[in-house]
Amino acid sequence: MSNDTDKPDTASGISFVPPSAMTLPRYAGVASFMRAPHLSISDPACAAVDIALLGVPWDGGTTNRPGARHGPRQLRDLSTMIRPKHPVTGQNPFEDRNIADLGDAPVNPADIMDTLESVTGFIAKLKAMGISPLSAGGDHLLSYPIIKALASDGPIGMVHFDAHTDLFDSYFNGFKYTHGTPFRRAIEEGYLDPHRVVQIGIRGTMYDGEDVEWGLEQGVRIIRMEEVLERGIDQVMAEARDIVGRDKTYVSFDIDAVDPAFAPGTGTPEIGGFSSREAQKMIRSLGGLNLVGADLVEVSPPFDPSGGTAWLGISLMYELLCVLAGAKATSNPNRKSG
């Protein structure tokens, strides 16, 4: 097997090709997402980066079972098992784009609003540099500040895989910012275009259904798990593509979209979800969309110390990386073309 680790990017002077496991064992070296080079956002080499892999180690929006703050570290560790070439398409995203691990977004475990502002500021810097973020959570509230930054010049669409709508108004006597409210806030504040938002896999017992009613009133397309089973994934994903169209779109994948038989390590598991294979198929069907970023959230290591949930999570992040790499066009001479 060839090893391209000694071939630097011509503009940055560093190599964006992950080291081969044939020369550096997977268990060796400092862990980074998928063995991509680890850079600081202030590093001059970031001028050549197309896609940033990053963690948001925070679960301050959790209202029941905490632990997702530990997700990014476990996801990073298990990501050393990822090989670069896609087994079906033959795509190597690390050859298509310059991809780097830019560490973790700044968070404050004692202050929700400070964390939201800090994450928005961090993602805004990436956007200004022309870098698309692929983020690992963390609880689902972190999607809100990311979307806020990416939608600074106009509302964007979203494909959202989840067991829950996360369209609730508030929790505990009016508190507006929890892992159950991010997309309501993003729609209310004009960061998401509700007519270009599709939620897939919704299921489980409910409080009162107000979240679903509000979403439908705004124009959100909510596809319950029962509808997916009746129509099939191909039809559902074709509709999702039609809904978001050719305009800028974000992808958010809550690991609890997958059945707890495959992903028990999450804060709010719901039975009757997708298999790991179905999750792969759905993400792969997003190829060619105008994607500006994505996240994988709610992996909670305390509920699956074995790492099985995190391994599924990072495998789905790889699938997201492939569709992002296919979507990320750039005219910057410091970056790869394709």
XYZ file of C-alpha atoms in Angstrom:
338
model
C 0.000 0.000 0.000
C 1.308 3.430 -0.926
C 1.905 6.105 1.670
C 1.404 9.754 0.705
C 2.103 11.275 4.098
C 5.292 12.877 2.799
C 3.465 14.832 0.087
C 2.638 18.296 1.437
C -0.055 20.606 0.138
C 1.840 22.995 -2.142
C 0.384 26.151 -0.622
C 0.291 25.317 3.090
C 3.480 23.283 3.380
C 1.742 20.530 5.352
C 0.219 17.237 4.305
C -3.560 16.907 4.461
C -3.356 13.177 3.720
C -3.925 11.062 6.861
C -1.056 8.689 7.698
C -1.421 5.131 6.488
C -2.150 2.509 9.142
C 0.446 0.407 7.344
C 3.166 2.784 8.545
C 1.658 4.256 11.738
C -0.603 1.861 13.673
C -4.130 3.071 14.378
C -3.509 3.004 18.120
C -0.363 5.125 17.850
C 0.090 8.862 17.712
C -2.113 11.662 19.038
C -5.759 11.042 18.164
C -7.378 13.427 15.709
C -10.609 13.060 13.762
C -9.970 10.361 11.134
C -6.217 10.987 11.554
C -6.480 14.299 9.728
C -3.838 16.912 10.620
C -4.642 18.821 13.793
C -4.470 22.594 13.369
C -5.372 25.649 15.399
C -7.823 28.039 13.769
C -5.071 30.655 13.948
C -2.558 28.476 12.086
C -1.624 29.989 8.681
C -2.137 26.537 7.140
C -5.894 26.964 7.745
C -5.919 29.207 4.679
C -5.797 25.982 2.649
C -8.491 24.082 4.600
C -11.828 23.278 2.929
C -13.567 21.240 5.627
C -13.022 21.420 9.383
C -13.654 18.442 11.623
C -14.316 19.735 15.121
C -15.804 18.836 18.448
C -18.272 20.719 20.603
C -17.827 18.981 23.986
C -20.836 20.390 25.765
C -24.216 19.177 27.020
C -25.485 22.206 28.929
C -28.776 22.017 27.044
C -29.551 18.504 28.279
C -32.662 18.192 30.431
C -32.501 14.544 31.495
C -29.500 12.237 30.962
C -26.206 14.130 30.567
C -22.987 12.754 29.133
C -22.848 13.948 25.509
C -20.120 16.426 26.490
C -17.797 13.409 26.423
C -18.882 12.425 22.908
C -16.251 14.285 20.848
C -13.325 12.725 22.696
C -14.636 9.177 22.288
C -15.559 9.851 18.658
C -12.033 11.143 17.986
C -10.463 8.100 19.585
C -12.541 5.609 17.598
C -12.152 7.593 14.380
C -8.631 6.221 14.008
C -10.356 3.093 12.673
C -11.700 5.001 9.653
C -9.906 4.318 6.368
C -9.936 7.077 3.733
C -11.523 5.344 0.716
C -15.305 4.872 0.514
C -16.156 1.181 -0.039
C -19.063 1.828 -2.426
C -18.256 4.992 -4.386
C -14.468 4.719 -4.286
C -14.328 8.348 -3.168
C -11.427 9.497 -1.001
C -12.557 12.778 0.586
C -9.010 13.494 1.739
C -7.906 13.551 -1.881
C -10.873 15.672 -2.959
C -10.513 18.376 -0.283
C -8.113 19.678 2.313
C -9.539 18.405 5.597
C -8.205 19.147 9.069
C -9.164 18.638 12.704
C -9.460 22.163 14.103
C -9.904 21.004 17.661
C -12.904 21.891 19.805
C -15.097 24.965 19.701
C -14.864 27.006 22.928
C -17.521 26.070 25.475
C -18.480 27.101 29.002
C -19.957 24.234 31.053
C -21.362 26.728 33.582
C -23.019 29.212 31.195
C -25.350 28.262 28.343
C -25.586 31.693 26.734
C -21.842 32.226 26.828
C -21.371 28.859 25.108
C -23.889 29.694 22.392
C -22.155 33.006 21.680
C -18.707 31.393 21.693
C -19.694 28.600 19.305
C -21.359 31.085 16.954
C -18.195 33.189 16.966
C -15.989 30.180 16.258
C -18.122 28.973 13.343
C -18.378 32.531 12.002
C -14.582 32.607 11.722
C -14.646 29.360 9.748
C -17.346 30.717 7.452
C -15.334 33.876 6.823
C -12.390 31.668 5.828
C -14.544 29.621 3.455
C -14.317 26.494 5.627
C -17.302 24.159 5.981
C -17.754 22.674 9.500
C -18.463 19.037 10.290
C -19.109 19.060 14.032
C -19.311 16.313 16.645
C -21.422 16.882 19.725
C -22.370 17.379 22.342
C -26.124 17.799 22.788
C -28.427 19.021 20.052
C -28.644 22.611 21.227
C -25.192 23.129 19.700
C -26.786 22.999 16.219
C -28.451 26.355 16.918
C -25.285 28.499 17.242
C -23.698 26.708 14.281
C -26.709 27.373 12.053
C -26.842 30.959 13.323
C -23.290 31.551 12.111
C -23.755 29.791 8.774
C -26.990 31.701 8.075
C -25.553 35.154 8.751
C -26.243 36.200 5.152
C -29.681 34.591 4.830
C -31.753 31.614 5.989
C -30.675 28.120 4.993
C -32.446 24.781 4.624
C -31.907 21.655 6.694
C -32.168 17.889 6.432
C -32.638 16.670 9.997
C -32.470 13.024 11.097
C -33.841 12.506 14.600
C -36.358 10.717 16.790
C -37.521 14.133 18.051
C -38.465 17.383 16.343
C -36.497 19.647 18.723
C -39.150 22.256 17.943
C -40.337 22.757 21.506
C -40.895 26.305 22.747
C -39.466 26.030 26.256
C -38.725 23.775 29.196
C -39.104 24.290 32.946
C -41.158 27.473 33.237
C -40.062 29.239 30.109
C -36.394 28.357 29.583
C -35.874 28.800 25.847
C -32.508 27.157 25.168
C -32.355 23.385 25.609
C -31.561 20.414 23.396
C -35.286 20.238 22.617
C -35.612 23.811 21.292
C -32.754 24.568 18.831
C -34.705 24.492 15.596
C -37.643 26.486 16.939
C -35.220 29.246 17.894
C -33.457 29.001 14.523
C -36.761 29.315 12.635
C -38.094 32.117 14.845
C -34.895 34.107 14.439
C -34.749 33.672 10.683
C -31.755 31.345 10.393
C -33.715 28.383 9.023
C -36.269 28.627 6.221
C -39.051 26.357 7.549
C -40.260 25.603 4.018
C -36.830 24.095 3.329
C -36.625 22.026 6.526
C -37.361 18.294 6.491
C -37.254 16.101 9.598
C -36.929 12.352 9.116
C -37.506 9.495 11.569
C -39.640 11.266 14.189
C -41.166 8.808 16.638
C -41.679 7.966 20.312
C -44.078 9.078 23.002
C -44.840 12.793 23.180
C -45.654 15.431 25.766
C -48.614 17.029 23.986
C -47.784 17.337 20.280
C -47.454 21.124 20.344
C -43.981 20.932 18.826
C -45.284 19.000 15.821
C -48.279 21.310 15.401
C -46.073 24.410 15.493
C -43.632 22.951 12.993
C -46.382 22.034 10.542
C -47.878 25.524 10.863
C -44.512 27.024 9.896
C -44.170 24.763 6.863
C -41.693 22.202 8.217
C -42.005 18.783 6.564
C -42.116 16.218 9.373
C -41.760 12.622 8.225
C -42.569 10.206 10.997
C -40.914 6.820 11.161
C -44.160 5.095 10.216
C -44.264 7.037 6.944
C -40.665 6.096 6.194
C -41.528 2.432 6.684
C -44.600 2.708 4.472
C -42.992 4.624 1.602
C -39.399 3.429 1.794
C -36.143 5.307 2.162
C -35.649 5.986 -1.539
C -38.946 7.853 -1.883
C -38.491 9.754 1.361
C -34.984 10.896 0.511
C -36.071 11.928 -2.993
C -38.696 14.141 -1.372
C -36.125 15.526 1.067
C -33.871 16.502 -1.821
C -36.777 18.230 -3.550
C -37.629 20.163 -0.389
C -34.169 21.629 0.181
C -33.523 22.082 -3.534
C -30.348 23.724 -4.811
C -29.954 26.385 -2.123
C -27.679 26.255 0.916
C -28.503 23.367 3.222
C -27.316 22.059 6.578
C -27.474 18.432 7.747
C -28.030 17.532 11.391
C -27.933 13.899 12.491
C -28.969 13.000 16.030
C -27.649 9.528 16.841
C -31.021 8.691 18.435
C -32.471 8.587 14.915
C -30.891 5.125 14.942
C -32.575 2.393 16.952
C -31.080 1.868 20.441
C -30.308 -1.717 19.430
C -27.526 -0.140 17.355
C -26.961 3.076 19.345
C -27.767 2.721 23.055
C -25.282 5.398 24.073
C -27.512 8.461 23.879
C -29.513 10.591 26.254
C -33.031 10.055 24.884
C -33.258 6.696 23.092
C -36.457 5.744 21.239
C -37.254 2.257 19.982
C -38.307 1.619 16.395
C -35.542 3.609 14.740
C -33.295 3.179 11.737
C -30.686 0.468 11.411
C -27.076 1.483 10.960
C -27.265 0.385 7.317
C -30.358 2.502 6.694
C -28.607 5.501 8.237
C -25.697 5.052 5.829
C -28.060 4.851 2.874
C -29.901 8.037 3.843
C -26.731 10.074 4.200
C -25.302 8.754 0.941
C -28.443 9.931 -0.832
C -27.544 13.555 0.045
C -24.741 13.643 -2.502
C -24.830 16.632 -4.838
C -26.806 18.947 -2.552
C -25.504 22.440 -1.786
C -24.286 21.573 1.701
C -22.675 24.229 3.900
C -22.054 22.080 6.983
C -23.222 19.169 9.102
C -23.197 17.759 12.605
C -23.493 14.427 14.418
C -24.807 14.880 17.949
C -25.965 13.220 21.166
C -23.398 10.405 21.409
C -23.162 9.892 25.172
C -20.286 7.585 26.198
C -21.494 6.976 29.788
C -24.440 5.008 28.367
C -22.238 2.898 26.089
C -18.685 2.715 27.492
C -17.860 -0.063 25.019
C -17.763 2.532 22.250
C -20.241 0.831 19.921
C -22.437 3.923 19.649
C -19.431 6.157 19.066
C -18.129 3.813 16.365
C -21.473 4.080 14.590
C -21.395 7.841 15.107
C -17.958 8.359 13.606
C -18.800 6.029 10.735
C -21.796 8.237 9.941
C -19.579 11.311 10.266
C -17.367 9.771 7.589
C -20.426 9.407 5.354
C -21.271 13.065 6.031
C -17.693 14.016 5.243
C -17.916 12.308 1.865
C -21.072 14.165 0.829
C -19.624 17.445 2.136
C -16.422 16.871 0.196
C -18.476 16.285 -2.919
C -20.477 19.469 -2.310
C -17.654 21.792 -1.321
C -16.667 23.812 -4.407
C -13.846 26.300 -4.112
C -12.040 28.745 -6.365
C -9.359 29.543 -3.783
C -5.966 28.829 -5.410
C -4.648 27.649 -2.026
C -7.112 24.775 -2.057
C -7.776 21.664 -4.008
C -10.148 21.801 -6.938
C -12.700 19.199 -7.811
